[in-house]
Amino acid sequence: MITYNTDGVKMPKIKKRDTTAWIRAVAASYGKKVGEVGYMFVDDEKILEVNREYLGHDYYTDIITFDYDEGDVLNGDLVISLDTVRTNAEQFGKSYEEELHRVIIHGILHLCGLNDKGPGEREIMEEAENRALALRNDRKG
């Protein structure tokens, strides 16, 4: 089950049923099933608080992924700052909706085992994000 919640912000305008089906399709392309995945949409202050408390990082970020996977079943909590998503969309010349979906799937790709911190990993992650976004666009018809 995939859940979508907010803390201190309005729920973004995402089509939950379509987004859930898309997430499941992307996970399946990596041989994974979706178990319990929870999205929490927050503001910059809340994500900074989470980053400090759980990771010891003192900076803003667009997403924090907590991975509780069991074998091929994806389980995790994904905390997304809508403020940072909006800032990044402006900075990268993307629509807010596209950037939000990129971040939504970025967390799932982490749960699927992709990383983006080591040498060459960011390029692999970006390619995977682009493939996933293309799949989403194909599904929208």
PDB file of C-alpha atoms in Angstrom:
ATOM      1  CA  MET A   1       0.000   0.000   0.000  1.00  0.00           C
ATOM      2  CA  ILE A   2       1.200   3.494  -0.855  1.00  0.00           C
ATOM      3  CA  THR A   3       0.010   6.352   1.342  1.00  0.00           C
ATOM      4  CA  TYR A   4       0.246  10.098   0.836  1.00  0.00           C
ATOM      5  CA  ASN A   5       0.182  12.489   3.800  1.00  0.00           C
ATOM      6  CA  THR A   6       1.153  16.057   4.645  1.00  0.00           C
ATOM      7  CA  ASP A   7       2.628  17.867   7.610  1.00  0.00           C
ATOM      8  CA  GLY A   8       2.295  21.653   7.550  1.00  0.00           C
ATOM      9  CA  VAL A   9       1.598  21.921   3.803  1.00  0.00           C
ATOM     10  CA  LYS A  10      -1.343  21.422   1.454  1.00  0.00           C
ATOM     11  CA  MET A  11      -1.513  18.082  -0.359  1.00  0.00           C
ATOM     12  CA  PRO A  12       0.055  18.555  -3.806  1.00  0.00           C
ATOM     13  CA  LYS A  13      -2.239  18.050  -6.766  1.00  0.00           C
ATOM     14  CA  ILE A  14      -1.216  14.553  -7.752  1.00  0.00           C
ATOM     15  CA  LYS A  15      -3.501  11.873  -9.105  1.00  0.00           C
ATOM     16  CA  LYS A  16      -2.952   9.340  -6.347  1.00  0.00           C
ATOM     17  CA  ARG A  17      -4.375   6.326  -8.187  1.00  0.00           C
ATOM     18  CA  ASP A  18      -2.345   7.057 -11.348  1.00  0.00           C
ATOM     19  CA  THR A  19       0.782   7.853  -9.324  1.00  0.00           C
ATOM     20  CA  THR A  20       0.454   4.634  -7.333  1.00  0.00           C
ATOM     21  CA  ALA A  21       0.036   2.573 -10.529  1.00  0.00           C
ATOM     22  CA  TRP A  22       3.091   4.317 -12.025  1.00  0.00           C
ATOM     23  CA  ILE A  23       5.192   3.664  -8.907  1.00  0.00           C
ATOM     24  CA  ARG A  24       4.203  -0.024  -8.986  1.00  0.00           C
ATOM     25  CA  ALA A  25       5.133  -0.248 -12.684  1.00  0.00           C
ATOM     26  CA  VAL A  26       8.555   1.321 -12.072  1.00  0.00           C
ATOM     27  CA  ALA A  27       9.192  -0.993  -9.103  1.00  0.00           C
ATOM     28  CA  ALA A  28       8.168  -4.002 -11.225  1.00  0.00           C
ATOM     29  CA  SER A  29      10.691  -2.971 -13.895  1.00  0.00           C
ATOM     30  CA  TYR A  30      13.356  -3.605 -11.200  1.00  0.00           C
ATOM     31  CA  GLY A  31      11.796  -6.928 -10.186  1.00  0.00           C
ATOM     32  CA  LYS A  32      10.320  -5.404  -7.020  1.00  0.00           C
ATOM     33  CA  LYS A  33       6.874  -5.341  -5.450  1.00  0.00           C
ATOM     34  CA  VAL A  34       5.533  -2.431  -3.428  1.00  0.00           C
ATOM     35  CA  GLY A  35       4.781  -3.216   0.207  1.00  0.00           C
ATOM     36  CA  GLU A  36       4.236  -0.352   2.646  1.00  0.00           C
ATOM     37  CA  VAL A  37       5.477   2.941   1.223  1.00  0.00           C
ATOM     38  CA  GLY A  38       4.514   6.204   2.881  1.00  0.00           C
ATOM     39  CA  TYR A  39       4.994   9.646   1.380  1.00  0.00           C
ATOM     40  CA  MET A  40       5.025  12.637   3.704  1.00  0.00           C
ATOM     41  CA  PHE A  41       4.944  16.047   2.040  1.00  0.00           C
ATOM     42  CA  VAL A  42       6.435  18.793   4.226  1.00  0.00           C
ATOM     43  CA  ASP A  43       7.980  22.269   4.089  1.00  0.00           C
ATOM     44  CA  ASP A  44      11.673  23.177   4.224  1.00  0.00           C
ATOM     45  CA  GLU A  45      11.694  23.684   7.989  1.00  0.00           C
ATOM     46  CA  LYS A  46      10.296  20.196   8.631  1.00  0.00           C
ATOM     47  CA  ILE A  47      12.714  18.446   6.259  1.00  0.00           C
ATOM     48  CA  LEU A  48      15.618  20.297   7.879  1.00  0.00           C
ATOM     49  CA  GLU A  49      14.384  19.058  11.274  1.00  0.00           C
ATOM     50  CA  VAL A  50      14.151  15.447   9.968  1.00  0.00           C
ATOM     51  CA  ASN A  51      17.578  15.727   8.326  1.00  0.00           C
ATOM     52  CA  ARG A  52      19.162  16.939  11.573  1.00  0.00           C
ATOM     53  CA  GLU A  53      17.363  14.483  13.854  1.00  0.00           C
ATOM     54  CA  TYR A  54      17.718  11.260  11.865  1.00  0.00           C
ATOM     55  CA  LEU A  55      20.737  11.803   9.621  1.00  0.00           C
ATOM     56  CA  GLY A  56      22.810  14.406  11.437  1.00  0.00           C
ATOM     57  CA  HIS A  57      22.776  16.627   8.320  1.00  0.00           C
ATOM     58  CA  ASP A  58      22.301  20.360   8.721  1.00  0.00           C
ATOM     59  CA  TYR A  59      20.920  21.259   5.299  1.00  0.00           C
ATOM     60  CA  TYR A  60      17.755  21.385   3.228  1.00  0.00           C
ATOM     61  CA  THR A  61      17.041  18.661   0.695  1.00  0.00           C
ATOM     62  CA  ASP A  62      14.190  17.684  -1.596  1.00  0.00           C
ATOM     63  CA  ILE A  63      13.742  14.122  -0.311  1.00  0.00           C
ATOM     64  CA  ILE A  64      14.843  11.844   2.485  1.00  0.00           C
ATOM     65  CA  THR A  65      14.293   8.116   2.000  1.00  0.00           C
ATOM     66  CA  PHE A  66      14.017   5.719   4.919  1.00  0.00           C
ATOM     67  CA  ASP A  67      14.479   2.199   3.548  1.00  0.00           C
ATOM     68  CA  TYR A  68      12.809  -0.754   5.298  1.00  0.00           C
ATOM     69  CA  ASP A  69      12.916  -3.149   2.328  1.00  0.00           C
ATOM     70  CA  GLU A  70      12.494  -6.867   2.840  1.00  0.00           C
ATOM     71  CA  GLY A  71      13.907  -8.836  -0.066  1.00  0.00           C
ATOM     72  CA  ASP A  72      12.083  -7.877  -3.244  1.00  0.00           C
ATOM     73  CA  VAL A  73       9.355  -5.964  -1.384  1.00  0.00           C
ATOM     74  CA  LEU A  74       9.760  -2.194  -1.162  1.00  0.00           C
ATOM     75  CA  ASN A  75       8.962  -0.690   2.223  1.00  0.00           C
ATOM     76  CA  GLY A  76       9.917   2.796   3.261  1.00  0.00           C
ATOM     77  CA  ASP A  77       9.036   6.291   4.317  1.00  0.00           C
ATOM     78  CA  LEU A  78       9.767   9.140   1.932  1.00  0.00           C
ATOM     79  CA  VAL A  79       9.775  12.708   3.210  1.00  0.00           C
ATOM     80  CA  ILE A  80       9.544  15.349   0.468  1.00  0.00           C
ATOM     81  CA  SER A  81       9.963  19.111   0.896  1.00  0.00           C
ATOM     82  CA  LEU A  82       7.550  20.829  -1.473  1.00  0.00           C
ATOM     83  CA  ASP A  83       9.435  24.108  -0.913  1.00  0.00           C
ATOM     84  CA  THR A  84      12.678  22.595  -2.228  1.00  0.00           C
ATOM     85  CA  VAL A  85      10.834  20.857  -5.098  1.00  0.00           C
ATOM     86  CA  ARG A  86       9.451  24.266  -6.133  1.00  0.00           C
ATOM     87  CA  THR A  87      12.877  25.942  -5.852  1.00  0.00           C
ATOM     88  CA  ASN A  88      14.545  23.149  -7.853  1.00  0.00           C
ATOM     89  CA  ALA A  89      11.859  23.303 -10.562  1.00  0.00           C
ATOM     90  CA  GLU A  90      12.574  27.024 -11.022  1.00  0.00           C
ATOM     91  CA  GLN A  91      16.346  26.475 -10.906  1.00  0.00           C
ATOM     92  CA  PHE A  92      16.278  23.640 -13.478  1.00  0.00           C
ATOM     93  CA  GLY A  93      13.640  25.243 -15.723  1.00  0.00           C
ATOM     94  CA  LYS A  94      11.151  22.410 -15.150  1.00  0.00           C
ATOM     95  CA  SER A  95       7.482  22.517 -14.285  1.00  0.00           C
ATOM     96  CA  TYR A  96       6.628  22.024 -10.610  1.00  0.00           C
ATOM     97  CA  GLU A  97       4.594  18.926 -11.538  1.00  0.00           C
ATOM     98  CA  GLU A  98       7.490  17.323 -13.438  1.00  0.00           C
ATOM     99  CA  GLU A  99       9.977  18.038 -10.649  1.00  0.00           C
ATOM    100  CA  LEU A 100       7.567  16.690  -8.024  1.00  0.00           C
ATOM    101  CA  HIS A 101       7.149  13.435  -9.955  1.00  0.00           C
ATOM    102  CA  ARG A 102      10.934  13.206 -10.448  1.00  0.00           C
ATOM    103  CA  VAL A 103      11.404  13.430  -6.672  1.00  0.00           C
ATOM    104  CA  ILE A 104       8.543  11.000  -5.982  1.00  0.00           C
ATOM    105  CA  ILE A 105      10.190   8.372  -8.199  1.00  0.00           C
ATOM    106  CA  HIS A 106      13.712   9.241  -6.975  1.00  0.00           C
ATOM    107  CA  GLY A 107      12.788   7.830  -3.572  1.00  0.00           C
ATOM    108  CA  ILE A 108      11.391   4.657  -5.130  1.00  0.00           C
ATOM    109  CA  LEU A 109      14.589   4.216  -7.164  1.00  0.00           C
ATOM    110  CA  HIS A 110      16.557   4.432  -3.898  1.00  0.00           C
ATOM    111  CA  LEU A 111      14.331   1.692  -2.479  1.00  0.00           C
ATOM    112  CA  CYS A 112      15.054  -0.331  -5.645  1.00  0.00           C
ATOM    113  CA  GLY A 113      18.762  -0.127  -4.822  1.00  0.00           C
ATOM    114  CA  LEU A 114      19.980   2.824  -6.887  1.00  0.00           C
ATOM    115  CA  ASN A 115      22.284   5.351  -5.253  1.00  0.00           C
ATOM    116  CA  ASP A 116      23.401   8.817  -6.287  1.00  0.00           C
ATOM    117  CA  LYS A 117      26.357   9.711  -4.067  1.00  0.00           C
ATOM    118  CA  GLY A 118      29.274   7.702  -5.490  1.00  0.00           C
ATOM    119  CA  PRO A 119      31.242   8.145  -8.738  1.00  0.00           C
ATOM    120  CA  GLY A 120      28.988   7.757 -11.775  1.00  0.00           C
ATOM    121  CA  GLU A 121      25.927   6.999  -9.636  1.00  0.00           C
ATOM    122  CA  ARG A 122      24.212  10.358 -10.183  1.00  0.00           C
ATOM    123  CA  GLU A 123      24.215   9.803 -13.959  1.00  0.00           C
ATOM    124  CA  ILE A 124      22.738   6.319 -13.510  1.00  0.00           C
ATOM    125  CA  MET A 125      20.067   7.742 -11.183  1.00  0.00           C
ATOM    126  CA  GLU A 126      19.198  10.560 -13.592  1.00  0.00           C
ATOM    127  CA  GLU A 127      18.888   8.102 -16.468  1.00  0.00           C
ATOM    128  CA  ALA A 128      16.595   5.906 -14.345  1.00  0.00           C
ATOM    129  CA  GLU A 129      14.509   8.954 -13.362  1.00  0.00           C
ATOM    130  CA  ASN A 130      14.180   9.961 -17.018  1.00  0.00           C
ATOM    131  CA  ARG A 131      13.098   6.423 -18.002  1.00  0.00           C
ATOM    132  CA  ALA A 132      10.529   6.401 -15.182  1.00  0.00           C
ATOM    133  CA  LEU A 133       9.186   9.834 -16.168  1.00  0.00           C
ATOM    134  CA  ALA A 134       8.898   8.668 -19.782  1.00  0.00           C
ATOM    135  CA  LEU A 135       6.929   5.635 -18.565  1.00  0.00           C
ATOM    136  CA  ARG A 136       4.624   7.966 -16.621  1.00  0.00           C
ATOM    137  CA  ASN A 137       4.106  10.154 -19.685  1.00  0.00           C
ATOM    138  CA  ASP A 138       3.380   7.073 -21.815  1.00  0.00           C
ATOM    139  CA  ARG A 139       0.768   5.941 -19.266  1.00  0.00           C
ATOM    140  CA  LYS A 140      -0.961   9.331 -19.292  1.00  0.00           C
ATOM    141  CA  GLY A 141      -1.681   8.751 -22.957  1.00  0.00           C
TER     142      GLY A 141
END
